Coordinates of C-alpha atoms in Angstrom, one line a residue:
M38 CA 50.9 122.8 150.8
L39 CA 52.8 124.9 148.4
F40 CA 51.3 127.6 146.1
G41 CA 52.9 126.0 143.1
R42 CA 55.4 123.1 142.9
R43 CA 56.9 121.9 146.1
K44 CA 60.6 122.8 146.4
P45 CA 63.1 120.9 148.6
G46 CA 63.6 122.8 151.9
Y47 CA 60.7 125.2 151.1
T48 CA 57.4 124.4 152.7
T49 CA 54.5 126.8 153.7
T50 CA 51.6 125.6 155.8
V51 CA 48.5 127.8 156.2
D52 CA 47.8 128.4 159.9
A53 CA 44.3 129.3 160.9
A54 CA 45.6 132.0 163.2
A55 CA 47.9 133.5 160.6
D56 CA 47.0 136.7 158.7
P57 CA 45.4 135.5 155.4
E58 CA 46.4 138.6 153.6
Q59 CA 50.1 138.1 154.6
V60 CA 49.9 134.4 153.5
I61 CA 48.7 135.4 150.0
L62 CA 51.5 138.1 149.8
D63 CA 54.1 135.6 150.7
L64 CA 52.9 133.1 148.2
Q65 CA 52.9 135.7 145.4
K66 CA 56.4 136.7 146.3
A67 CA 57.5 133.1 146.1
E68 CA 55.9 132.8 142.6
M69 CA 57.6 136.0 141.4
A70 CA 61.0 134.7 142.6
A71 CA 60.3 131.4 140.8
K72 CA 59.6 133.3 137.5
K73 CA 63.0 135.0 137.7
K74 CA 64.8 131.6 137.7
P75 CA 66.3 130.4 134.4
K76 CA 63.7 127.7 133.9
A77 CA 60.1 128.7 134.5
E78 CA 58.1 126.6 136.8
V79 CA 54.7 125.2 135.9
F80 CA 51.9 126.7 138.0
D81 CA 50.1 124.1 140.1
I82 CA 46.4 125.0 140.2
D83 CA 45.6 122.1 142.4
A84 CA 47.9 123.4 145.1
A85 CA 46.3 126.9 144.8
S86 CA 42.8 125.4 145.0
E87 CA 43.7 123.5 148.1
T88 CA 45.1 126.6 149.8
A89 CA 41.9 128.5 148.9
R90 CA 39.7 125.7 150.2
R91 CA 41.5 125.9 153.6
L92 CA 41.2 129.6 153.8
K93 CA 37.5 129.3 153.1
E94 CA 37.0 126.8 155.9
T95 CA 38.6 129.3 158.3
G96 CA 36.2 132.0 157.0
S97 CA 39.1 134.1 155.7
I98 CA 39.1 136.3 152.5
F99 CA 41.8 137.7 150.3
D100 CA 41.2 141.4 150.8
G101 CA 38.5 143.9 151.4
S102 CA 37.5 144.2 147.7
A103 CA 36.6 140.5 147.7
A104 CA 34.5 140.9 150.8
K105 CA 32.7 143.9 149.4
T106 CA 31.9 142.2 146.1
G107 CA 30.9 139.0 147.8
E108 CA 33.5 137.0 145.7
D109 CA 34.4 133.8 147.5
V110 CA 38.0 132.7 148.1
I111 CA 38.0 129.9 145.5
A112 CA 36.8 132.2 142.7
A113 CA 39.4 134.8 143.6
V114 CA 42.2 132.1 143.7
E115 CA 41.0 130.8 140.3
R116 CA 41.0 134.3 138.8
E117 CA 44.6 134.9 140.1
T118 CA 45.6 131.5 138.9
D119 CA 44.3 132.1 135.4
A120 CA 46.1 135.4 135.2
L121 CA 49.4 134.0 136.4
A122 CA 49.1 131.0 134.0
A123 CA 48.4 133.4 131.1
K124 CA 51.4 135.5 132.0
Q125 CA 53.7 132.4 132.2
A126 CA 52.5 131.2 128.8
G127 CA 53.4 134.5 127.3
A128 CA 56.9 134.3 128.8
Q129 CA 57.6 130.9 127.2
P130 CA 60.0 131.1 124.1
A131 CA 58.5 130.5 120.7
P132 CA 59.2 127.0 119.3
A133 CA 62.2 126.8 117.1
Q134 CA 61.4 126.9 113.4
T135 CA 62.2 123.5 112.0
S136 CA 61.8 124.4 108.4
T137 CA 62.6 127.2 106.1
P138 CA 60.5 128.6 103.3
D139 CA 62.9 127.0 100.9
D140 CA 62.2 123.5 102.3
A141 CA 59.0 123.2 100.4
E142 CA 60.9 123.9 97.2
K143 CA 63.6 121.2 97.8
P144 CA 62.9 117.9 96.2
Q145 CA 62.6 115.0 98.6
L146 CA 64.7 111.9 97.9
L147 CA 61.9 109.4 98.1
D148 CA 59.6 111.5 96.0
F149 CA 62.4 111.9 93.4
L150 CA 63.0 108.2 93.3
A151 CA 59.3 107.4 93.0
A152 CA 58.9 109.9 90.1
A153 CA 62.0 108.6 88.2
P154 CA 61.3 106.5 85.2
E155 CA 62.0 102.8 85.5
A156 CA 65.1 101.5 83.8
E157 CA 64.6 99.2 80.9
G158 CA 65.8 95.8 81.7
D159 CA 67.6 94.6 84.8
P160 CA 71.1 96.3 85.1
Y161 CA 72.1 93.6 87.6
A162 CA 71.1 90.7 85.4
D163 CA 73.8 88.0 84.9
Q164 CA 75.9 88.7 81.9
P165 CA 76.3 86.0 79.4
T166 CA 79.3 83.8 80.0
V167 CA 81.9 84.2 77.4
T168 CA 83.8 81.0 76.7
A169 CA 87.4 81.4 75.9
P170 CA 88.3 80.1 72.4
E171 CA 89.9 76.7 72.5
L172 CA 93.6 76.7 71.7
P173 CA 94.6 74.5 68.9
E174 CA 96.1 71.2 70.0
L175 CA 99.9 71.2 69.9
T176 CA 101.7 68.8 67.6
P177 CA 104.4 66.5 69.0
A178 CA 107.1 68.7 67.5
Q179 CA 105.6 71.8 69.2
E180 CA 105.4 70.0 72.5
L181 CA 109.1 69.1 72.2
A182 CA 109.9 72.7 71.4
G183 CA 108.1 73.8 74.6
Y184 CA 110.3 71.4 76.6
I185 CA 113.5 72.9 75.1
R186 CA 112.2 76.4 75.8
S187 CA 111.6 75.6 79.5
R188 CA 115.1 74.4 79.9
S189 CA 116.5 77.5 78.1
A190 CA 114.5 79.7 80.5
A191 CA 116.3 77.9 83.3
A192 CA 119.7 78.7 81.7
L193 CA 120.2 75.2 80.4
V194 CA 120.9 73.9 76.9
T195 CA 119.4 70.5 76.0
P196 CA 121.8 67.8 74.8
H197 CA 120.7 65.6 71.9
A198 CA 121.4 62.5 73.9
L199 CA 118.9 63.6 76.6
L200 CA 116.2 64.1 74.0
V201 CA 116.7 60.7 72.4
S202 CA 116.6 59.0 75.8
E203 CA 113.4 60.7 76.9
V204 CA 111.3 61.4 73.8
E205 CA 110.2 58.8 71.3
N206 CA 110.9 59.7 67.6
A207 CA 113.0 62.7 68.9
D208 CA 115.1 62.9 65.7
E209 CA 112.0 62.9 63.5
L210 CA 110.4 65.7 65.6
L211 CA 113.6 67.7 65.5
T212 CA 113.7 67.6 61.7
Q213 CA 110.1 68.9 61.6
M214 CA 110.8 72.0 63.7
P215 CA 112.6 74.2 61.0
A216 CA 109.4 74.0 58.8
D217 CA 107.0 74.8 61.7
P218 CA 106.5 78.6 62.2
Q219 CA 105.8 77.9 65.9
C220 CA 109.3 76.4 66.4
T221 CA 111.6 78.8 64.6
D222 CA 113.2 79.9 67.8
I223 CA 114.7 76.5 68.4
V224 CA 118.4 76.4 67.3
S225 CA 121.4 74.2 68.0
R226 CA 125.1 74.3 68.7
T227 CA 127.6 71.5 68.0
G228 CA 130.1 70.9 70.8
T229 CA 133.0 68.5 71.0
K230 CA 130.8 65.8 72.7
D231 CA 127.2 66.4 71.5
T232 CA 124.8 68.7 69.8
Y233 CA 122.9 71.1 72.1
Y234 CA 119.4 72.7 71.5
Y235 CA 118.1 75.9 73.0
S236 CA 115.5 78.6 72.4
S237 CA 116.9 81.9 71.0
A238 CA 113.9 83.6 72.6
N239 CA 115.0 82.6 76.1
M240 CA 118.8 82.4 75.8
S241 CA 121.4 84.5 74.0
D242 CA 123.8 82.9 71.6
N243 CA 126.8 84.0 73.7
Y244 CA 125.3 82.4 76.8
A245 CA 124.4 79.3 74.8
M246 CA 128.1 79.0 73.8
I247 CA 129.1 79.1 77.5
A248 CA 126.5 76.6 78.5
Q249 CA 127.6 74.3 75.6
L250 CA 131.2 74.5 76.8
I251 CA 130.2 73.7 80.3
E252 CA 128.1 70.7 79.2
D253 CA 131.0 69.3 77.1
R254 CA 133.0 69.2 80.4
D255 CA 136.2 69.8 78.6
L256 CA 137.8 72.4 80.8
C257 CA 140.8 73.1 78.5
V258 CA 138.5 73.8 75.5
M259 CA 136.2 75.9 77.7
V260 CA 139.0 78.1 79.0
A261 CA 140.7 78.5 75.6
E262 CA 137.4 79.4 73.9
M263 CA 136.4 82.0 76.5
V264 CA 139.9 83.6 76.5
R265 CA 139.7 83.9 72.7
F266 CA 136.1 85.2 72.8
N267 CA 136.9 88.0 75.3
A268 CA 140.1 89.0 73.4
R269 CA 138.1 89.2 70.1
V270 CA 134.9 90.8 71.2
Y271 CA 135.7 93.3 73.9
P272 CA 138.9 93.2 73.6
S273 CA 140.4 92.3 76.9
A274 CA 142.6 89.8 78.7
T275 CA 140.8 87.2 81.0
P276 CA 141.8 87.1 84.7
L277 CA 142.1 83.6 86.1
R278 CA 139.6 84.4 88.8
Y279 CA 137.0 84.9 86.0
F280 CA 136.4 81.1 86.0
R281 CA 135.6 81.0 89.6
R282 CA 132.4 82.9 89.0
S283 CA 129.0 81.5 87.8
P284 CA 128.3 79.8 85.5
Y285 CA 131.8 78.1 85.6
D286 CA 132.1 77.8 89.3
L287 CA 135.6 76.3 89.2
T288 CA 137.8 76.0 92.2
Q289 CA 141.3 77.7 92.1
E290 CA 142.8 74.2 92.1
A291 CA 140.8 73.2 89.0
I292 CA 141.8 76.4 87.2
E293 CA 145.5 75.8 87.9
Q294 CA 145.3 72.2 86.7
T295 CA 143.5 73.2 83.5
W296 CA 146.0 75.9 82.7
Q297 CA 148.9 73.4 83.3
A298 CA 147.2 70.9 81.0
M299 CA 146.8 73.5 78.2
Q300 CA 150.5 74.4 78.1
G301 CA 152.6 72.6 75.6
R302 CA 149.6 71.5 73.5
P303 CA 149.7 73.0 70.0
E304 CA 145.9 73.7 69.8
Y305 CA 146.3 76.1 72.7
A306 CA 149.6 77.7 71.6
D307 CA 148.0 81.1 71.2
I308 CA 146.9 81.2 74.9
E309 CA 149.6 83.0 77.0
E310 CA 149.8 84.3 80.6
L311 CA 150.7 87.8 81.9
T312 CA 150.7 89.6 85.3
N313 CA 149.5 93.2 85.5
N314 CA 150.8 96.0 87.8
Q315 CA 148.6 94.7 90.7
N316 CA 150.3 91.3 90.5
E317 CA 147.0 89.7 89.1
R318 CA 147.3 86.9 86.6
F319 CA 145.6 87.1 83.2
L320 CA 145.3 84.9 80.1
F321 CA 145.0 86.3 76.5
S322 CA 145.1 85.1 73.0
T323 CA 147.8 86.2 70.6
K324 CA 145.4 85.6 67.7
H325 CA 143.6 88.8 68.8
L326 CA 145.9 90.7 71.1
T327 CA 149.6 91.5 71.3
R328 CA 151.3 91.0 74.7
R329 CA 152.0 94.8 75.0
Y330 CA 148.4 95.7 74.3
A331 CA 147.1 93.0 76.6
K332 CA 149.3 94.2 79.4
A333 CA 148.3 97.8 78.8
I334 CA 144.6 97.1 79.1
S335 CA 145.1 94.8 82.1
D336 CA 147.1 97.3 84.2
V337 CA 145.2 99.4 86.8
D338 CA 145.7 103.1 86.6
E339 CA 147.7 104.4 89.6
W340 CA 147.0 108.1 89.0
T341 CA 143.9 110.2 89.2
D342 CA 142.9 113.6 87.8

């Protein structure tokens, strides 16, 4: 048996023929060496009592003082054991302080919540449902105006013939629009083939003019009007390639055929052609530009600063 905990590879057995005093000294040295280890070992009183009991059975005593006082081995071992346990208890580190003096002064969350006054009413109660005000019912004229607006937003004018074919009493509804404050944005343009309606809130007047010319499908009128418009407003000559772009989307062949059809007709006598210094062809209106000026603004500068 060990005097203390049994260690792997360390075993001491008390022999009857061994010197009892030497045995006790060896056990005390082992205990002292165990105390010097980083982690203190727990003193095993049962193992010590067992060792003392065997010594008593052999008639051995610890030392001469024990024999003189008549103290038996068990009592001596218990006394030594108590002294060693008390010494080990004193060597144990004090338990870590888990609280500070200020902890008592800090409010606890649960106590704070329990002491808080109850809120009046339920803050999570369902809010009353607010019903959106009902929109006034549209009149037939306003509904027709909405249809024209939707087409204008899609870059389309609305021919009068289309309205008559799709809407009952279309003419009557169109006459009601000017007096209706909800329909003041609906205006019209008169072309060579029909009258066209559009929303001035969704389409500019200039674009409406272009859309009307395209809807009329008279290419000669369309080309002449756009050449005159560019010469008057900007002023500038109009390159022939201009009509190949959106929203005209004419082919080069269609442009050439249209220009040939315009020549020799008196209503297009003011439309003339010129070629700039880059050999690009332009059309201009003599009503608004002289040939010299049209040529000057069409040429590309060949010099830089």
